[in-house]
Amino acid sequence: MAAEGVRVEGDWSRLFETLRDLNLSKSELRMLNAQIAQIVAEGSKERFETERSPEGEPWEPLSPATLIARARRRTRRKDGSSGYRTKRGKVSKRAERIVANGKPLKDTGRLMRSIATKATSEGAAIGTNLVQAAIQQLGGKAGRGKKVEIPARPFLGVSSSEEADIMELIQEFIRERVQ
């Protein structure tokens, strides 16, 4: 899949003109971009708690089949046997808790922990190196034979509150250098 960029919209032209006119050093620009990247990365990580896209749309809940597969995997005993069912054939209490508390994109926490930033004097990048991130972000067909439809659960992007924080950061950055 092609990488998808994020475009911050609005009237930023005056801010960017002012930044250009300040003749900032590369290290100052890198520092500003690192701070912007941090705002976006923290917002992306918060979405794992709120379970909402950058636009505020709620994520699709996990399917029952996914919840059961997760419970089966997480109740496996050290000897390799299943702890999903009790000896009497009932679903174990632990498996019930796993199914009841199953949250999208939070099985191991690996995806959230993989979010990283890179800042240069030219700009900033926020993303993850995990292969499964693209299917979670964009949605699509997955699984054996691509028979399972995974709904998009966008976690990367810029929310309106993050955009406001970035605007405020840039304005403060300019104020400090103009005085």
mmCIF file of C-alpha atoms in Angstrom:
data_model
loop_
_atom_site.group_PDB
_atom_site.id
_atom_site.type_symbol
_atom_site.label_atom_id
_atom_site.label_comp_id
_atom_site.label_asym_id
_atom_site.label_seq_id
_atom_site.Cartn_x
_atom_site.Cartn_y
_atom_site.Cartn_z
ATOM 1 C CA MET A 1 0.000 0.000 0.000
ATOM 2 C CA ALA A 2 1.192 3.510 -0.687
ATOM 3 C CA ALA A 3 2.082 5.715 2.248
ATOM 4 C CA GLU A 4 -0.626 8.200 2.989
ATOM 5 C CA GLY A 5 0.352 11.706 4.086
ATOM 6 C CA VAL A 6 -1.510 14.048 6.362
ATOM 7 C CA ARG A 7 -2.256 17.545 5.188
ATOM 8 C CA VAL A 8 -2.927 20.254 7.767
ATOM 9 C CA GLU A 9 -5.455 22.635 6.300
ATOM 10 C CA GLY A 10 -6.507 26.141 7.182
ATOM 11 C CA ASP A 11 -4.846 29.546 6.953
ATOM 12 C CA TRP A 12 -1.285 28.599 7.801
ATOM 13 C CA SER A 13 0.263 30.625 4.994
ATOM 14 C CA ARG A 14 1.007 33.693 7.176
ATOM 15 C CA LEU A 15 2.664 31.503 9.811
ATOM 16 C CA PHE A 16 4.837 29.762 7.227
ATOM 17 C CA GLU A 17 5.765 33.107 5.599
ATOM 18 C CA THR A 18 6.812 34.449 8.990
ATOM 19 C CA LEU A 19 8.877 31.316 9.676
ATOM 20 C CA ARG A 20 10.634 31.757 6.308
ATOM 21 C CA ASP A 21 11.283 35.451 7.007
ATOM 22 C CA LEU A 22 12.949 34.640 10.358
ATOM 23 C CA ASN A 23 15.858 32.880 8.594
ATOM 24 C CA LEU A 24 15.937 30.147 11.206
ATOM 25 C CA SER A 25 18.831 27.726 11.526
ATOM 26 C CA LYS A 26 18.376 24.094 10.605
ATOM 27 C CA SER A 27 18.651 23.121 14.272
ATOM 28 C CA GLU A 28 15.846 25.549 15.233
ATOM 29 C CA LEU A 29 13.613 24.141 12.489
ATOM 30 C CA ARG A 30 14.465 20.567 13.516
ATOM 31 C CA MET A 31 13.552 21.430 17.125
ATOM 32 C CA LEU A 32 10.206 22.935 16.049
ATOM 33 C CA ASN A 33 9.419 19.943 13.840
ATOM 34 C CA ALA A 34 10.318 17.549 16.679
ATOM 35 C CA GLN A 35 7.835 19.333 18.946
ATOM 36 C CA ILE A 36 5.137 19.171 16.263
ATOM 37 C CA ALA A 37 5.850 15.462 15.737
ATOM 38 C CA GLN A 38 5.542 14.862 19.479
ATOM 39 C CA ILE A 39 2.093 16.491 19.578
ATOM 40 C CA VAL A 40 0.874 14.280 16.720
ATOM 41 C CA ALA A 41 2.462 11.107 18.148
ATOM 42 C CA GLU A 42 0.902 11.655 21.573
ATOM 43 C CA GLY A 43 -2.486 12.226 19.929
ATOM 44 C CA SER A 44 -2.077 9.023 17.937
ATOM 45 C CA LYS A 45 -1.304 7.092 21.130
ATOM 46 C CA GLU A 46 -4.321 8.627 22.905
ATOM 47 C CA ARG A 47 -6.573 7.250 20.162
ATOM 48 C CA PHE A 48 -5.850 3.744 21.434
ATOM 49 C CA GLU A 49 -7.581 4.777 24.689
ATOM 50 C CA THR A 50 -10.461 6.739 23.152
ATOM 51 C CA GLU A 51 -10.905 4.240 20.272
ATOM 52 C CA ARG A 52 -11.669 7.090 17.894
ATOM 53 C CA SER A 53 -10.191 8.301 14.608
ATOM 54 C CA PRO A 54 -8.468 11.691 14.352
ATOM 55 C CA GLU A 55 -11.826 13.041 13.131
ATOM 56 C CA GLY A 56 -13.545 11.711 16.279
ATOM 57 C CA GLU A 57 -15.324 8.791 14.597
ATOM 58 C CA PRO A 58 -15.575 5.677 16.833
ATOM 59 C CA TRP A 59 -13.672 2.586 15.734
ATOM 60 C CA GLU A 60 -15.622 -0.494 14.712
ATOM 61 C CA PRO A 61 -15.756 -3.032 17.578
ATOM 62 C CA LEU A 62 -13.980 -6.350 17.167
ATOM 63 C CA SER A 63 -15.982 -9.152 15.594
ATOM 64 C CA PRO A 64 -17.049 -12.078 17.804
ATOM 65 C CA ALA A 65 -14.744 -14.383 15.797
ATOM 66 C CA THR A 66 -11.762 -12.117 16.509
ATOM 67 C CA LEU A 67 -12.603 -11.972 20.213
ATOM 68 C CA ILE A 68 -12.867 -15.768 20.443
ATOM 69 C CA ALA A 69 -9.598 -16.254 18.519
ATOM 70 C CA ARG A 70 -7.884 -13.790 20.874
ATOM 71 C CA ALA A 71 -9.261 -15.617 23.931
ATOM 72 C CA ARG A 72 -8.140 -18.994 22.577
ATOM 73 C CA ARG A 73 -4.647 -17.674 21.907
ATOM 74 C CA ARG A 74 -4.287 -15.929 25.270
ATOM 75 C CA THR A 75 -5.571 -18.856 27.347
ATOM 76 C CA ARG A 76 -3.143 -21.382 25.865
ATOM 77 C CA ARG A 77 -1.307 -23.188 28.673
ATOM 78 C CA LYS A 78 2.467 -23.673 28.875
ATOM 79 C CA ASP A 79 2.096 -27.316 27.881
ATOM 80 C CA GLY A 80 0.317 -26.203 24.684
ATOM 81 C CA SER A 81 -3.159 -27.317 25.730
ATOM 82 C CA SER A 82 -6.123 -24.984 25.531
ATOM 83 C CA GLY A 83 -7.370 -23.142 28.575
ATOM 84 C CA TYR A 84 -10.312 -21.754 26.657
ATOM 85 C CA ARG A 85 -12.718 -24.356 28.026
ATOM 86 C CA THR A 86 -12.900 -25.977 31.439
ATOM 87 C CA LYS A 87 -12.835 -29.756 31.922
ATOM 88 C CA ARG A 88 -16.625 -29.654 31.935
ATOM 89 C CA GLY A 89 -16.715 -28.004 28.510
ATOM 90 C CA LYS A 90 -17.718 -24.511 29.626
ATOM 91 C CA VAL A 91 -15.846 -21.419 28.506
ATOM 92 C CA SER A 92 -13.327 -20.568 31.226
ATOM 93 C CA LYS A 93 -13.734 -17.405 33.330
ATOM 94 C CA ARG A 94 -10.442 -16.078 31.980
ATOM 95 C CA ALA A 95 -11.603 -16.562 28.382
ATOM 96 C CA GLU A 96 -14.893 -14.837 29.236
ATOM 97 C CA ARG A 97 -12.975 -11.829 30.633
ATOM 98 C CA ILE A 98 -10.781 -11.640 27.541
ATOM 99 C CA VAL A 99 -13.832 -11.672 25.264
ATOM 100 C CA ALA A 100 -15.717 -9.137 27.399
ATOM 101 C CA ASN A 101 -12.780 -6.718 27.636
ATOM 102 C CA GLY A 102 -11.476 -7.068 24.069
ATOM 103 C CA LYS A 103 -10.506 -3.705 22.631
ATOM 104 C CA PRO A 104 -9.552 -2.995 19.022
ATOM 105 C CA LEU A 105 -5.795 -2.590 18.390
ATOM 106 C CA LYS A 106 -4.954 -3.237 22.048
ATOM 107 C CA ASP A 107 -4.309 -6.986 22.228
ATOM 108 C CA THR A 108 -0.588 -6.738 23.021
ATOM 109 C CA GLY A 109 -0.011 -2.982 22.893
ATOM 110 C CA ARG A 110 2.764 -3.502 20.352
ATOM 111 C CA LEU A 111 1.165 -1.317 17.677
ATOM 112 C CA MET A 112 0.775 1.659 20.004
ATOM 113 C CA ARG A 113 4.332 1.272 21.323
ATOM 114 C CA SER A 114 5.679 1.174 17.764
ATOM 115 C CA ILE A 115 4.577 4.725 16.946
ATOM 116 C CA ALA A 116 7.724 6.731 16.346
ATOM 117 C CA THR A 117 8.699 10.179 15.130
ATOM 118 C CA LYS A 118 11.453 11.582 12.963
ATOM 119 C CA ALA A 119 12.128 15.287 12.630
ATOM 120 C CA THR A 120 14.452 17.162 10.290
ATOM 121 C CA SER A 121 14.743 20.815 9.345
ATOM 122 C CA GLU A 122 12.488 20.000 6.366
ATOM 123 C CA GLY A 123 9.564 18.447 8.271
ATOM 124 C CA ALA A 124 8.410 15.666 10.551
ATOM 125 C CA ALA A 125 7.195 12.103 10.099
ATOM 126 C CA ILE A 126 5.037 10.068 12.458
ATOM 127 C CA GLY A 127 4.396 6.395 11.830
ATOM 128 C CA THR A 128 5.132 2.793 12.633
ATOM 129 C CA ASN A 129 7.269 0.093 11.054
ATOM 130 C CA LEU A 130 4.789 -2.718 11.754
ATOM 131 C CA VAL A 131 3.363 -4.388 8.661
ATOM 132 C CA GLN A 132 -0.113 -4.795 10.182
ATOM 133 C CA ALA A 133 -0.397 -1.040 10.832
ATOM 134 C CA ALA A 134 -1.482 -0.310 7.246
ATOM 135 C CA ILE A 135 -4.451 -2.706 7.304
ATOM 136 C CA GLN A 136 -5.558 -1.318 10.684
ATOM 137 C CA GLN A 137 -5.197 2.308 9.555
ATOM 138 C CA LEU A 138 -6.795 1.916 6.119
ATOM 139 C CA GLY A 139 -8.886 -1.277 6.391
ATOM 140 C CA GLY A 140 -9.159 -3.901 3.677
ATOM 141 C CA LYS A 141 -9.080 -7.625 2.994
ATOM 142 C CA ALA A 142 -6.827 -9.844 5.131
ATOM 143 C CA GLY A 143 -6.379 -13.407 6.313
ATOM 144 C CA ARG A 144 -6.026 -16.605 4.323
ATOM 145 C CA GLY A 145 -7.261 -15.975 0.827
ATOM 146 C CA LYS A 146 -8.031 -12.345 1.754
ATOM 147 C CA LYS A 147 -11.521 -13.397 2.837
ATOM 148 C CA VAL A 148 -11.764 -11.292 6.004
ATOM 149 C CA GLU A 149 -12.742 -7.630 5.753
ATOM 150 C CA ILE A 150 -10.880 -5.558 8.355
ATOM 151 C CA PRO A 151 -12.578 -2.204 9.020
ATOM 152 C CA ALA A 152 -10.386 0.898 9.024
ATOM 153 C CA ARG A 153 -9.435 1.998 12.523
ATOM 154 C CA PRO A 154 -7.385 5.143 11.863
ATOM 155 C CA PHE A 155 -4.956 5.951 14.648
ATOM 156 C CA LEU A 156 -2.458 8.109 12.739
ATOM 157 C CA GLY A 157 -3.429 11.619 11.716
ATOM 158 C CA VAL A 158 -4.026 15.082 13.107
ATOM 159 C CA SER A 159 -7.156 15.895 15.097
ATOM 160 C CA SER A 160 -8.592 19.414 15.275
ATOM 161 C CA SER A 161 -7.329 19.823 18.863
ATOM 162 C CA GLU A 162 -3.836 18.700 17.809
ATOM 163 C CA GLU A 163 -4.007 21.149 14.909
ATOM 164 C CA ALA A 164 -4.856 23.929 17.381
ATOM 165 C CA ASP A 165 -1.948 22.855 19.634
ATOM 166 C CA ILE A 166 0.414 22.929 16.644
ATOM 167 C CA MET A 167 -0.823 26.385 15.639
ATOM 168 C CA GLU A 168 -0.282 27.622 19.199
ATOM 169 C CA LEU A 169 3.205 26.063 19.316
ATOM 170 C CA ILE A 170 4.237 27.747 16.064
ATOM 171 C CA GLN A 171 2.832 31.110 17.162
ATOM 172 C CA GLU A 172 4.739 30.887 20.468
ATOM 173 C CA PHE A 173 7.885 29.807 18.615
ATOM 174 C CA ILE A 174 7.613 32.895 16.368
ATOM 175 C CA ARG A 175 6.851 35.242 19.301
ATOM 176 C CA GLU A 176 9.998 34.077 21.125
ATOM 177 C CA ARG A 177 12.151 34.856 18.082
ATOM 178 C CA VAL A 178 10.574 38.179 17.089
ATOM 179 C CA GLN A 179 10.949 39.892 20.472
#
